[in-house]
Coordinates of C-alpha atoms and ligand atoms in Angstrom, one line a residue:
M18 CA -25.0 8.1 -44.0
L19 CA -26.9 6.5 -41.0
K20 CA -29.8 4.7 -42.4
Q21 CA -31.6 3.2 -39.5
E22 CA -31.0 2.4 -35.8
I23 CA -32.4 -1.0 -34.4
E24 CA -32.8 -3.0 -31.2
L25 CA -34.0 -6.6 -31.5
L26 CA -34.0 -10.0 -29.2
L27 CA -32.3 -13.0 -31.0
T28 CA -31.3 -16.2 -29.9
P29 CA -27.8 -17.2 -29.0
E30 CA -27.5 -19.3 -32.0
I31 CA -28.2 -16.5 -34.4
A32 CA -27.0 -13.6 -32.4
F33 CA -23.2 -15.3 -31.8
D34 CA -23.1 -16.2 -35.8
E35 CA -21.9 -13.1 -37.8
L36 CA -23.8 -13.7 -41.1
A37 CA -27.0 -15.3 -39.4
R38 CA -27.1 -12.0 -37.3
Y39 CA -26.3 -9.8 -40.2
D40 CA -29.4 -11.2 -42.3
A41 CA -31.7 -11.0 -39.0
I42 CA -30.8 -7.6 -38.4
L43 CA -31.5 -6.5 -41.9
S44 CA -34.7 -8.6 -42.0
Q45 CA -35.9 -7.0 -39.0
A46 CA -35.4 -3.5 -40.1
G47 CA -37.0 -4.6 -43.6
V48 CA -33.6 -3.7 -45.6
K49 CA -32.6 -5.8 -48.4
P50 CA -28.9 -7.0 -48.6
G51 CA -27.9 -4.4 -51.5
E52 CA -29.6 -1.7 -49.7
A53 CA -27.1 -1.7 -46.6
D54 CA -23.5 -0.8 -46.8
F55 CA -22.4 -1.6 -43.3
V56 CA -24.3 -3.0 -40.1
H57 CA -22.5 -1.4 -36.8
L58 CA -23.1 -3.7 -33.7
K59 CA -23.4 -1.1 -30.8
R60 CA -24.5 -3.1 -27.7
R61 CA -25.0 -6.7 -26.8
S62 CA -26.7 -8.1 -23.6
I63 CA -27.9 -11.4 -22.4
D64 CA -31.7 -11.0 -21.4
A65 CA -32.4 -14.3 -19.1
R66 CA -35.6 -13.0 -17.6
G67 CA -38.0 -15.0 -20.0
R68 CA -38.4 -19.0 -20.2
Q69 CA -35.2 -18.9 -23.0
P70 CA -32.3 -16.4 -22.4
L71 CA -32.2 -14.3 -25.5
V72 CA -29.5 -11.9 -26.6
R73 CA -30.3 -8.4 -26.8
L74 CA -28.7 -6.2 -29.7
R75 CA -28.3 -2.5 -30.5
A76 CA -27.1 -2.0 -34.1
D77 CA -26.8 1.2 -36.7
I78 CA -27.4 0.4 -40.2
Y79 CA -25.5 2.6 -42.9
S80 CA -26.6 2.7 -46.2
S81 CA -23.0 4.4 -47.3
R82 CA -19.6 4.6 -45.6
P83 CA -20.0 4.7 -41.9
P84 CA -17.8 7.4 -40.0
A85 CA -14.1 6.7 -39.4
E86 CA -14.4 7.1 -35.7
L87 CA -15.8 3.9 -35.2
F88 CA -12.7 2.3 -36.3
G89 CA -9.9 4.0 -34.8
P90 CA -7.0 4.5 -34.7
W91 CA -8.3 7.1 -31.8
F92 CA -5.3 7.8 -29.9
F93 CA -1.7 9.5 -31.5
Y94 CA 0.9 9.9 -29.1
P95 CA 3.5 13.1 -30.0
N96 CA 6.9 12.5 -29.3
V97 CA 8.1 13.6 -25.6
K98 CA 12.0 13.1 -25.8
S99 CA 13.4 16.1 -25.4
N100 CA 13.1 19.4 -23.7
S101 CA 9.7 18.0 -22.3
Q102 CA 8.6 18.7 -18.9
K103 CA 9.0 15.5 -16.8
T104 CA 6.5 13.7 -14.5
I105 CA 7.1 10.6 -12.1
V106 CA 4.5 8.2 -12.3
V107 CA 4.7 5.5 -9.4
G108 CA 3.2 2.2 -10.2
A109 CA 2.6 0.7 -13.6
G110 CA -1.1 -0.4 -12.9
P111 CA -4.1 0.8 -14.9
A112 CA -3.8 4.4 -13.1
G113 CA -0.3 4.5 -13.5
L114 CA -0.3 3.5 -17.4
F115 CA -3.2 5.5 -18.1
A116 CA -1.7 8.4 -16.7
A117 CA 1.5 8.0 -18.5
L118 CA -0.2 7.7 -21.7
R119 CA -2.3 10.6 -21.1
C120 CA 0.7 12.7 -20.1
I121 CA 2.5 12.2 -23.4
E122 CA -0.8 13.2 -25.0
L123 CA -0.4 16.3 -23.5
G124 CA 3.3 17.0 -24.2
I125 CA 4.8 15.7 -20.6
K126 CA 7.5 13.0 -20.4
P127 CA 6.2 10.5 -17.8
I128 CA 8.9 8.4 -15.9
V129 CA 7.1 5.3 -14.9
L130 CA 8.7 3.6 -11.6
E131 CA 7.3 0.0 -11.0
R132 CA 8.5 -2.1 -8.1
G133 CA 7.5 -5.7 -10.0
R134 CA 8.9 -7.0 -12.9
D135 CA 7.5 -7.1 -16.5
V136 CA 4.5 -9.2 -17.6
R137 CA 6.4 -12.0 -18.9
A138 CA 9.0 -12.4 -15.6
R139 CA 6.2 -11.9 -13.8
R140 CA 4.6 -15.0 -14.7
R141 CA 7.5 -16.9 -13.1
D142 CA 6.5 -15.4 -9.5
L143 CA 3.0 -16.0 -9.7
A144 CA 4.2 -19.7 -10.7
A145 CA 6.4 -19.9 -7.7
I146 CA 3.4 -18.4 -5.3
N147 CA 0.9 -21.5 -6.8
K148 CA 3.4 -24.1 -6.9
E149 CA 6.1 -23.6 -4.3
Q150 CA 4.0 -21.5 -1.7
Q151 CA 6.6 -18.6 -2.0
V152 CA 5.4 -14.9 -2.3
N153 CA 7.8 -12.4 -3.7
P154 CA 7.0 -9.1 -2.0
D155 CA 7.7 -7.1 -5.1
S156 CA 6.3 -9.4 -7.7
N157 CA 3.0 -11.3 -7.4
Y158 CA -0.8 -10.9 -8.1
C159 CA -1.0 -7.2 -6.9
F160 CA 2.3 -6.2 -7.9
G161 CA 4.3 -5.9 -11.1
E162 CA 3.7 -4.6 -14.9
G163 CA -0.3 -4.1 -15.3
G164 CA -0.6 -3.7 -11.3
A165 CA -3.4 -5.8 -9.8
G166 CA -5.3 -5.7 -13.3
T167 CA -3.0 -7.9 -15.2
Y168 CA -3.6 -11.1 -14.0
S169 CA -7.2 -10.6 -13.1
D170 CA -10.6 -11.4 -14.6
G171 CA -10.3 -8.4 -16.8
K172 CA -13.9 -7.0 -16.2
L173 CA -14.3 -3.5 -17.6
Y174 CA -17.5 -2.3 -16.1
T175 CA -17.6 0.3 -13.8
R176 CA -20.5 2.2 -11.9
A177 CA -18.1 5.4 -11.8
T178 CA -19.2 6.4 -15.2
K179 CA -19.6 10.1 -13.9
R180 CA -15.9 10.3 -13.1
G181 CA -14.6 10.1 -16.6
D182 CA -15.1 8.7 -20.1
V183 CA -15.5 4.8 -19.9
G184 CA -15.5 4.8 -23.8
R185 CA -12.2 6.3 -23.9
V186 CA -10.7 3.8 -21.7
L187 CA -12.3 0.9 -23.9
R188 CA -11.4 2.4 -26.9
R189 CA -7.7 2.9 -25.9
L190 CA -7.4 -0.8 -24.7
V191 CA -8.8 -1.9 -28.1
Q192 CA -6.1 0.2 -30.0
H193 CA -3.4 -1.7 -27.8
G194 CA -4.8 -5.0 -28.5
A195 CA -7.9 -5.7 -26.9
T196 CA -10.7 -7.1 -28.5
P197 CA -13.3 -4.8 -30.1
D198 CA -16.2 -6.8 -28.5
I199 CA -15.3 -4.9 -25.4
L200 CA -16.8 -1.8 -27.2
V201 CA -20.2 -3.6 -27.5
D202 CA -20.8 -6.3 -24.9
A203 CA -22.8 -4.7 -21.7
H204 CA -20.6 -6.6 -19.6
P205 CA -16.8 -6.4 -21.2
H206 CA -14.2 -8.5 -19.9
I207 CA -10.8 -9.2 -21.9
G208 CA -9.6 -12.3 -19.7
T209 CA -6.2 -13.2 -18.1
N210 CA -4.8 -14.9 -20.8
K211 CA -5.4 -11.7 -23.2
L212 CA -4.4 -9.0 -20.6
P213 CA -0.5 -9.5 -20.5
A214 CA -0.2 -8.6 -24.2
V215 CA -2.4 -5.7 -24.2
V216 CA -0.7 -4.3 -20.9
Q217 CA 2.8 -4.9 -22.6
A218 CA 1.4 -2.8 -25.7
L219 CA 0.3 0.0 -23.7
R220 CA 4.1 -0.1 -22.0
E221 CA 5.6 -0.1 -25.4
A222 CA 3.5 2.8 -26.7
I223 CA 5.0 4.5 -23.6
I224 CA 8.6 4.0 -24.4
E225 CA 8.2 4.7 -28.2
A226 CA 6.8 8.1 -27.7
G227 CA 10.0 8.8 -25.4
G228 CA 8.6 8.0 -21.8
E229 CA 10.6 5.7 -19.4
V230 CA 9.1 2.4 -17.7
R231 CA 11.4 1.2 -14.9
F232 CA 10.8 -2.0 -13.5
D233 CA 12.5 -3.3 -10.4
T234 CA 12.4 0.2 -9.0
R235 CA 10.5 0.3 -5.7
V236 CA 10.0 3.7 -4.2
T237 CA 10.9 4.1 -0.9
D238 CA 11.2 7.7 0.3
L239 CA 10.0 10.9 -0.9
L240 CA 12.0 14.2 -1.5
L241 CA 9.8 16.6 0.7
E242 CA 10.9 20.4 1.0
N243 CA 8.7 22.5 3.0
N244 CA 5.5 20.6 1.9
Q245 CA 6.7 20.6 -1.7
L246 CA 7.3 17.1 -3.1
R247 CA 10.5 17.4 -5.6
G248 CA 10.8 13.9 -6.1
V249 CA 11.4 10.2 -4.9
V250 CA 14.0 8.0 -3.9
T251 CA 14.2 4.3 -5.1
A252 CA 15.3 1.4 -3.1
A253 CA 18.5 1.6 -5.2
G254 CA 19.1 5.2 -3.2
E255 CA 18.6 6.8 -6.4
A256 CA 17.4 10.5 -6.3
I257 CA 14.5 11.0 -9.2
E258 CA 13.3 14.6 -9.6
A259 CA 10.3 16.3 -11.1
E260 CA 7.6 18.9 -10.2
A261 CA 5.0 16.3 -10.2
T262 CA 4.6 12.7 -8.9
I263 CA 1.6 10.8 -9.5
L264 CA 1.3 8.4 -6.8
A265 CA -0.5 5.1 -8.1
T266 CA 0.7 2.7 -6.2
G267 CA -2.7 0.3 -5.5
H268 CA -4.3 -0.5 -2.5
S269 CA -1.6 -3.4 -1.4
A270 CA 1.2 -0.8 -1.2
R271 CA 1.4 -1.0 2.7
D272 CA 4.8 0.5 2.8
I273 CA 3.9 3.8 0.9
Y274 CA 1.0 4.1 3.2
E275 CA 3.6 3.6 6.5
L276 CA 5.7 6.0 4.7
L277 CA 3.7 8.7 4.1
H278 CA 2.3 8.5 7.5
R279 CA 6.2 8.7 9.0
R280 CA 7.1 11.5 6.6
G281 CA 4.0 13.3 8.3
V282 CA 1.9 13.5 4.9
L283 CA -2.0 13.6 6.0
I284 CA -3.4 10.5 5.3
E285 CA -7.1 9.1 6.6
A286 CA -8.4 5.7 7.7
K287 CA -11.5 4.6 5.3
P288 CA -14.5 2.1 5.3
F289 CA -13.4 -0.9 3.1
A290 CA -15.0 -4.5 2.9
L291 CA -13.9 -8.0 3.9
G292 CA -15.0 -11.7 3.7
V293 CA -14.6 -14.6 1.8
R294 CA -14.5 -16.0 -1.9
V295 CA -17.3 -18.5 -2.7
E296 CA -16.4 -21.4 -5.1
H297 CA -19.7 -23.1 -7.0
P298 CA -19.9 -25.8 -9.8
Q299 CA -20.5 -23.2 -12.8
E300 CA -23.3 -25.4 -13.9
L301 CA -25.3 -24.6 -10.9
I302 CA -25.0 -21.1 -11.5
D303 CA -25.8 -21.7 -15.5
Q304 CA -28.7 -24.1 -14.2
A305 CA -30.0 -21.2 -11.9
Q306 CA -29.6 -18.1 -14.2
Y307 CA -30.5 -19.3 -17.6
R308 CA -32.7 -22.2 -16.2
R309 CA -31.1 -25.0 -18.4
A310 CA -27.9 -27.1 -17.3
E311 CA -26.3 -27.0 -20.7
R312 CA -25.5 -23.0 -21.4
G313 CA -24.6 -23.8 -25.2
L314 CA -23.0 -20.5 -26.8
L315 CA -24.2 -18.3 -24.0
P316 CA -21.3 -16.8 -21.9
A317 CA -20.8 -18.8 -18.2
A318 CA -23.8 -17.2 -16.0
S319 CA -22.7 -14.5 -13.5
Y320 CA -24.6 -13.0 -10.6
S321 CA -24.8 -9.8 -8.5
L322 CA -26.2 -10.0 -4.9
V323 CA -26.4 -7.8 -1.9
H324 CA -28.2 -7.8 1.3
Q325 CA -28.6 -5.5 4.4
T326 CA -27.6 -7.3 7.7
E327 CA -27.9 -6.6 11.2
V328 CA -25.6 -7.8 14.0
R329 CA -25.5 -6.5 17.5
G330 CA -27.6 -3.6 16.4
Q331 CA -25.3 -2.6 13.8
Q332 CA -26.2 -2.9 10.1
R333 CA -23.9 -3.5 7.3
G334 CA -24.3 -4.4 3.6
V335 CA -23.1 -7.5 2.6
F336 CA -22.6 -8.0 -1.1
S337 CA -20.9 -10.3 -4.1
F338 CA -17.6 -8.6 -5.2
C339 CA -15.6 -9.3 -8.7
M340 CA -17.6 -12.1 -9.4
C341 CA -15.8 -14.6 -12.0
P342 CA -17.6 -16.9 -14.0
G343 CA -15.8 -19.6 -15.4
G344 CA -12.6 -18.5 -13.3
F345 CA -10.1 -19.7 -10.8
I346 CA -9.6 -18.4 -7.3
V347 CA -6.1 -17.2 -7.0
P348 CA -3.3 -16.3 -4.1
A349 CA -3.2 -12.4 -3.9
A350 CA -1.1 -12.1 -1.0
T351 CA 2.0 -9.5 -1.3
A352 CA 4.0 -10.8 1.4
P353 CA 4.9 -14.1 2.9
G354 CA 2.7 -15.2 6.4
E355 CA -0.3 -13.8 4.9
V356 CA -3.3 -15.6 2.9
V357 CA -5.2 -13.4 0.8
V358 CA -7.6 -14.9 -2.0
N359 CA -9.1 -13.2 -5.0
G360 CA -10.3 -14.2 -8.5
M361 CA -9.6 -14.3 -12.4
S362 CA -10.6 -16.1 -15.3
P363 CA -9.6 -16.4 -18.9
S364 CA -11.5 -15.0 -22.0
R365 CA -13.4 -17.9 -22.5
R366 CA -14.5 -18.3 -19.2
D367 CA -14.3 -21.9 -19.4
S368 CA -13.2 -23.2 -16.1
R369 CA -15.8 -25.7 -14.4
F370 CA -16.1 -23.2 -11.3
A371 CA -17.7 -20.0 -10.7
N372 CA -16.5 -17.8 -7.7
S373 CA -17.0 -14.6 -6.1
G374 CA -15.8 -12.4 -3.1
I375 CA -18.9 -12.1 -1.0
V376 CA -17.7 -9.1 1.5
A377 CA -19.3 -7.3 4.3
A378 CA -18.8 -3.6 4.8
V379 CA -15.8 -2.6 7.6
E380 CA -16.6 0.9 8.9
L381 CA -14.3 3.1 10.8
S382 CA -16.1 2.1 14.2
D383 CA -15.1 -1.7 13.5
M384 CA -11.6 -0.7 13.4
D385 CA -9.3 0.6 16.3
V386 CA -8.6 4.1 15.0
A387 CA -7.5 5.3 18.5
Q388 CA -4.5 2.5 18.6
H389 CA -3.6 2.9 15.0
G390 CA -5.0 6.1 13.6
P391 CA -5.1 6.4 9.6
L392 CA -3.4 2.8 9.4
A393 CA -6.4 1.4 11.5
G394 CA -8.0 -0.3 8.4
L395 CA -4.7 -1.7 7.4
H396 CA -4.1 -3.3 10.6
F397 CA -7.3 -4.9 10.6
Q398 CA -6.9 -6.3 7.6
Q399 CA -3.4 -7.8 8.1
Q400 CA -4.3 -9.2 11.3
I401 CA -7.1 -11.3 9.6
E402 CA -4.9 -12.0 6.5
Q403 CA -2.3 -13.3 9.2
L404 CA -4.6 -15.4 11.2
A405 CA -6.0 -17.2 7.8
C406 CA -2.2 -17.9 7.1
Q407 CA -1.6 -19.4 10.7
A408 CA -5.2 -21.2 10.6
A409 CA -4.2 -23.0 7.3
G410 CA -0.5 -24.0 8.3
G411 CA 1.8 -21.1 7.4
T412 CA 1.8 -21.6 3.7
Q413 CA -0.2 -20.4 0.8
R414 CA -2.8 -23.1 1.3
A415 CA -6.0 -21.1 2.1
P416 CA -8.8 -21.8 4.9
A417 CA -11.9 -23.4 3.7
Q418 CA -15.4 -24.5 4.8
L419 CA -18.2 -26.1 3.0
L420 CA -20.9 -23.4 2.8
G421 CA -23.9 -25.6 4.1
D422 CA -21.4 -26.4 7.4
F423 CA -20.5 -22.9 7.6
L424 CA -24.3 -22.0 8.1
K425 CA -24.7 -24.4 10.5
N426 CA -21.1 -23.4 12.3
K427 CA -19.8 -27.0 11.9
P428 CA -16.4 -28.0 10.8
S429 CA -16.1 -29.8 7.4
A430 CA -15.1 -33.6 7.2
H431 CA -13.9 -33.0 3.7
L432 CA -13.7 -30.2 1.3
L433 CA -14.9 -30.1 -2.9
E434 CA -12.6 -29.7 -5.7
T435 CA -11.3 -26.3 -6.4
S436 CA -9.5 -24.1 -8.6
Y437 CA -7.3 -22.8 -6.1
Q438 CA -3.8 -23.9 -7.1
P439 CA -2.0 -24.0 -3.6
G440 CA -4.7 -26.1 -2.0
L441 CA -6.9 -25.9 0.7
V442 CA -7.5 -26.9 4.3
S443 CA -10.3 -27.4 6.6
V444 CA -10.8 -24.7 9.0
R445 CA -13.8 -23.3 10.7
M446 CA -14.1 -19.8 9.0
D447 CA -15.4 -18.3 12.2
E448 CA -11.7 -18.8 13.8
V449 CA -10.4 -16.6 11.0
L450 CA -13.2 -14.0 10.7
G451 CA -14.4 -13.9 14.2
P452 CA -18.0 -14.1 15.4
V453 CA -19.5 -10.6 14.0
L454 CA -18.1 -10.7 10.7
A455 CA -18.9 -14.6 10.3
E456 CA -22.3 -13.7 11.6
R457 CA -22.7 -10.9 8.8
L458 CA -21.7 -13.3 6.2
R459 CA -23.9 -16.0 7.3
Q460 CA -27.0 -13.6 7.3
G461 CA -25.8 -12.5 3.7
F462 CA -25.3 -16.1 2.4
R463 CA -28.8 -17.0 3.7
D464 CA -30.2 -14.4 2.0
F465 CA -28.6 -15.1 -1.5
G466 CA -29.4 -19.0 -0.9
R467 CA -33.2 -17.7 -1.3
K468 CA -32.5 -15.9 -4.4
I469 CA -30.5 -18.6 -6.3
P470 CA -31.5 -22.4 -5.9
G471 CA -28.9 -24.4 -4.4
Y472 CA -26.2 -21.7 -3.7
A473 CA -26.3 -21.7 0.1
T474 CA -25.6 -25.6 0.4
N475 CA -22.8 -28.0 0.6
A476 CA -22.2 -28.1 -3.2
A477 CA -20.2 -24.5 -2.5
Q478 CA -17.1 -23.9 -0.3
I479 CA -15.9 -20.7 1.1
V480 CA -12.5 -19.7 0.8
G481 CA -10.2 -17.2 2.9
V482 CA -9.7 -14.3 2.9
E483 CA -11.1 -11.7 0.5
S484 CA -9.7 -8.5 1.9
R485 CA -8.0 -6.5 -0.6
T486 CA -11.4 -5.1 -2.0
S487 CA -10.5 -1.5 -1.9
A488 CA -8.2 1.0 -0.1
P489 CA -8.6 0.9 3.8
I490 CA -6.8 4.4 3.5
R491 CA -7.4 7.3 1.4
I492 CA -4.8 9.8 0.5
P493 CA -6.7 13.3 0.3
R494 CA -6.4 15.4 -2.6
D495 CA -8.0 19.1 -3.4
K496 CA -11.1 18.1 -5.8
D497 CA -10.2 20.7 -8.1
T498 CA -6.2 20.7 -8.7
L499 CA -6.2 16.8 -7.5
Q500 CA -2.9 17.8 -5.3
H501 CA -2.7 16.6 -1.9
P502 CA -4.0 19.3 0.4
V503 CA -1.0 20.1 1.9
V504 CA 2.0 18.5 0.2
A505 CA 1.9 20.5 -3.4
G506 CA 3.5 18.5 -6.3
L507 CA 1.8 15.1 -5.0
F508 CA -1.1 13.7 -6.9
P509 CA -2.7 10.7 -5.0
C510 CA -4.3 8.7 -7.9
G511 CA -6.2 5.6 -8.5
E512 CA -7.4 2.9 -6.3
G513 CA -4.7 2.8 -3.2
A514 CA -5.4 6.7 -2.8
G515 CA -9.2 5.8 -2.5
Y516 CA -10.5 7.2 -6.1
A517 CA -11.1 4.2 -7.8
G518 CA -12.2 0.6 -7.6
G519 CA -11.5 -1.6 -10.8
I520 CA -9.6 -1.2 -13.6
V521 CA -11.4 1.2 -15.6
S522 CA -12.1 3.6 -12.8
A523 CA -8.5 3.5 -12.1
A524 CA -7.6 4.1 -15.5
M525 CA -10.1 7.0 -15.6
D526 CA -8.5 8.4 -12.5
G527 CA -5.3 8.2 -14.2
E528 CA -6.0 10.3 -17.2
R529 CA -7.6 12.8 -14.8
C530 CA -4.2 12.9 -12.8
A531 CA -2.4 13.5 -16.3
E532 CA -4.6 16.2 -17.1
A533 CA -4.4 18.0 -13.5
V534 CA -0.6 18.0 -14.0
A535 CA -0.8 19.4 -17.3
A536 CA -3.0 22.1 -16.1
L537 CA -0.5 23.1 -13.2
A538 CA 2.1 23.3 -15.8
R539 CA 0.1 25.9 -17.6
R540 CA -0.3 27.7 -14.4
Ligands
LIG1 P1 -2.6 -1.5 -9.0 O1 -3.3 -2.0 -10.3 O2 -2.7 -1.8 -7.6 O3 -1.1 -0.9 -9.3 C1 -0.3 -0.4 -8.3 C2 1.1 -0.6 -9.1 O4 2.0 0.2 -8.1 C3 1.6 -2.2 -9.0 O5 1.9 -2.6 -10.3 C4 2.7 -2.0 -7.9 O6 3.7 -3.2 -7.9 C5 3.2 -0.4 -8.1 N1 4.1 -0.2 -6.8 C6 3.5 -0.4 -5.4 N2 4.2 0.3 -4.5 C7 5.1 0.7 -5.5 C8 6.2 1.3 -4.8 N3 6.6 1.8 -3.7 N4 7.4 1.9 -6.0 C9 7.2 1.4 -7.3 N5 5.8 0.7 -7.6 C10 5.1 0.2 -6.6 N6 -10.9 -5.1 -11.5 C11 -11.4 -5.0 -12.3 O7 -12.4 -3.9 -12.8 N7 -12.0 -5.9 -13.0 C12 -11.8 -7.3 -12.7 O8 -11.9 -8.3 -13.4 C13 -10.3 -7.4 -11.9 N8 -10.1 -8.4 -11.2 C14 -9.3 -8.6 -10.3 C15 -8.4 -9.8 -10.0 C16 -7.4 -9.8 -9.1 C17 -6.9 -11.1 -8.9 C18 -6.9 -8.5 -8.4 C19 -5.9 -9.2 -7.3 C20 -7.6 -7.6 -8.8 C21 -8.7 -7.4 -9.6 N9 -9.3 -6.2 -10.0 C22 -10.3 -6.1 -11.1 C23 -8.9 -5.0 -9.3 C24 -7.8 -4.0 -10.1 O9 -6.9 -4.8 -10.7 C25 -7.7 -3.0 -9.5 O10 -8.8 -2.1 -9.1 C26 -6.9 -2.1 -10.5 O11 -5.6 -2.7 -11.0 C27 -6.2 -0.7 -9.6 O12 -5.5 0.0 -10.3 P2 -4.4 1.0 -9.8 O13 -3.4 1.2 -11.0 O14 -4.9 2.0 -8.8 O15 -3.6 0.1 -8.9

C-alpha cells in the first residue's frame, strides 16, 4: 500500500545517483529503510531558477508491493489475421503506426502502406544526403519507416494534452523499448540513436498480430466512387480496397495534397510558420541557463522563446521551435532542388552545439491564395526552399549568416564550425527570406538577445530554411466521426492533415482515428 507521496529538491549529484537518491527520499520522508518496500519516482524536472540548479523530484513510497500497472506490460494485441475488417493506413509515421496498433487492439486488421524504406535501409539514404548531396524523394529525413519522427530529437512533450492520453503514448513507447525515464521526466526525450529500434519494435508488433506493413509502397491515386473512398492505388498500379482509409502522410507529402486537390477532395490552406535554424555553442546556452560553464550531471540546457513582432503594421509571433540541446542540424528536404533544415539530437545530447528553429507565423494574408487556392501555403514554402538551394549553390549545402551580421544586415566574411554535415555557404539571408520575414526574425532575435546573454551575437549563426514546422494545408474532417466532411471512408490523420504537431500529438491522433474507424464499423 502507498505510505507517502513526497516532493523534494536535490542536487544533481544526488538526484542522478540511484542509491543516494533513494536514501535522500527516505530520509526526507522520515521513513527508515526497512519500513519501505519500494520507492516509485513519478516526476523529475530541472529547477534552474536559484543560484544553483537543482532537480525537483516527486515520488511515492510504498510500504508493501506496489500496484502492477506501474510496470506494464500495458498493451495486448489480439490476432487480427483472419476474417477481420481491414483498414488501410497510409504512412508509417507516429500517427500511422499508433493508428495501426490501436486498430489491432480494436480487432481491425491494418494494412500500412509506406512510400519509404524500413529504418535500417533508410539510414543509407540519409548518408547519401549528408555525404553525396543526393535526396531520394521517397526516403529521407521526413519519409520512411517511423516518418519524420525517427531521425529526430525524439522530444516527447506536447501542449496538446487535451487531445488524448499522453501517458498512454509514452507507456506504449516504453513497452516497445523506449527508456522508462520518459514516464518520469518533465521534458522526456528518446534521441535519434534509440528511436529506430523502438520504431522497428512497433512495426514487429503490428506484423506479429497479423497486420501488414509494406515499404516502398507510395500511394498515388484514390479509388473514389460518388464521394465514397473505396481504397487507394499504389505507384506500382496495385488497387487496394478497404472500407476505411486513414491518411497519415505527414506535412511534407506534397504529392498527396496535389492529388487530393486534383481529384476534387476538399482541402484548405492554413497558417503555418517559417524561418531559420540558429546554432550556438551548447556551452553558451548552459552558461546562460545554469549560470555555470560546466554543467556536470545536468542535461544540456534548452530554452523556449517567443516575441510579438510588428512589421508594416502587421503583427506576427516569432518563436523558438523544436529546440535541440546538444544536437545536430540536419538536411530535411524531400526533393532535389530545395534546402530545408531541421534538428535532431542523440539520447545523451552531448554534441557541442545547441540548435533551434526560430520561425515567424505565416498567415493566409501572407500567401497568394487568389492564385494558388488551397495550395498557396505549399507554394510559399516551396519557393523559399528553392531560393535557399539556389542561393547556396544548388546542392544540399545550406545558406547561412552569422547572427550578429544578420542583425546588422551585412554579409558574413566567414562562418563558424557547424553540426550541419552537408556544409554551409555564406549568404545574406534577406535574399532568401525576403525583407518582411527577415525583419520579423531580426525583431525576434533582438528580443531573445535581451533574454539570454550572448544569444544574438556573432557567436551564433543562422542556417536556412526552417520551413517544415507544420502543415500548410488542412484536410478537413467531421469533429465527431473524424471522416472527411464530403468523402466518406477517408480519415485525415496526424500532422499532414493539420491535427497534430509533433510525435506525441500525431500518435494520439492516430489512436483517435483508429477508434473512429472502429466506431464506424459498429454502426
Ligand atoms: P510523418 O511523421 O511525417 O509521417 C508520414 C509518413 O507518411 C512518412 O513516413 C512518409 O514517408 C509517408 N508517406 C507520405 N506520402 C506517402 C504516400 N504517398 N504513400 C505512402 N506513404 C507516404 N517532433 C517531436 O515531437 N519531437 C521532436 O524532437 C521532433 N524532432 C524532429 C526532427 C526532425 C529532423 C523532423 C523532420 C521532425 C521532427 N519532429 C519532432 C516532428 C515530428 O517528427 C512530426 O511532428 C511527426 O513525425 C508527425 O507524425 P505523422 O505521423 O503525422 O507524419
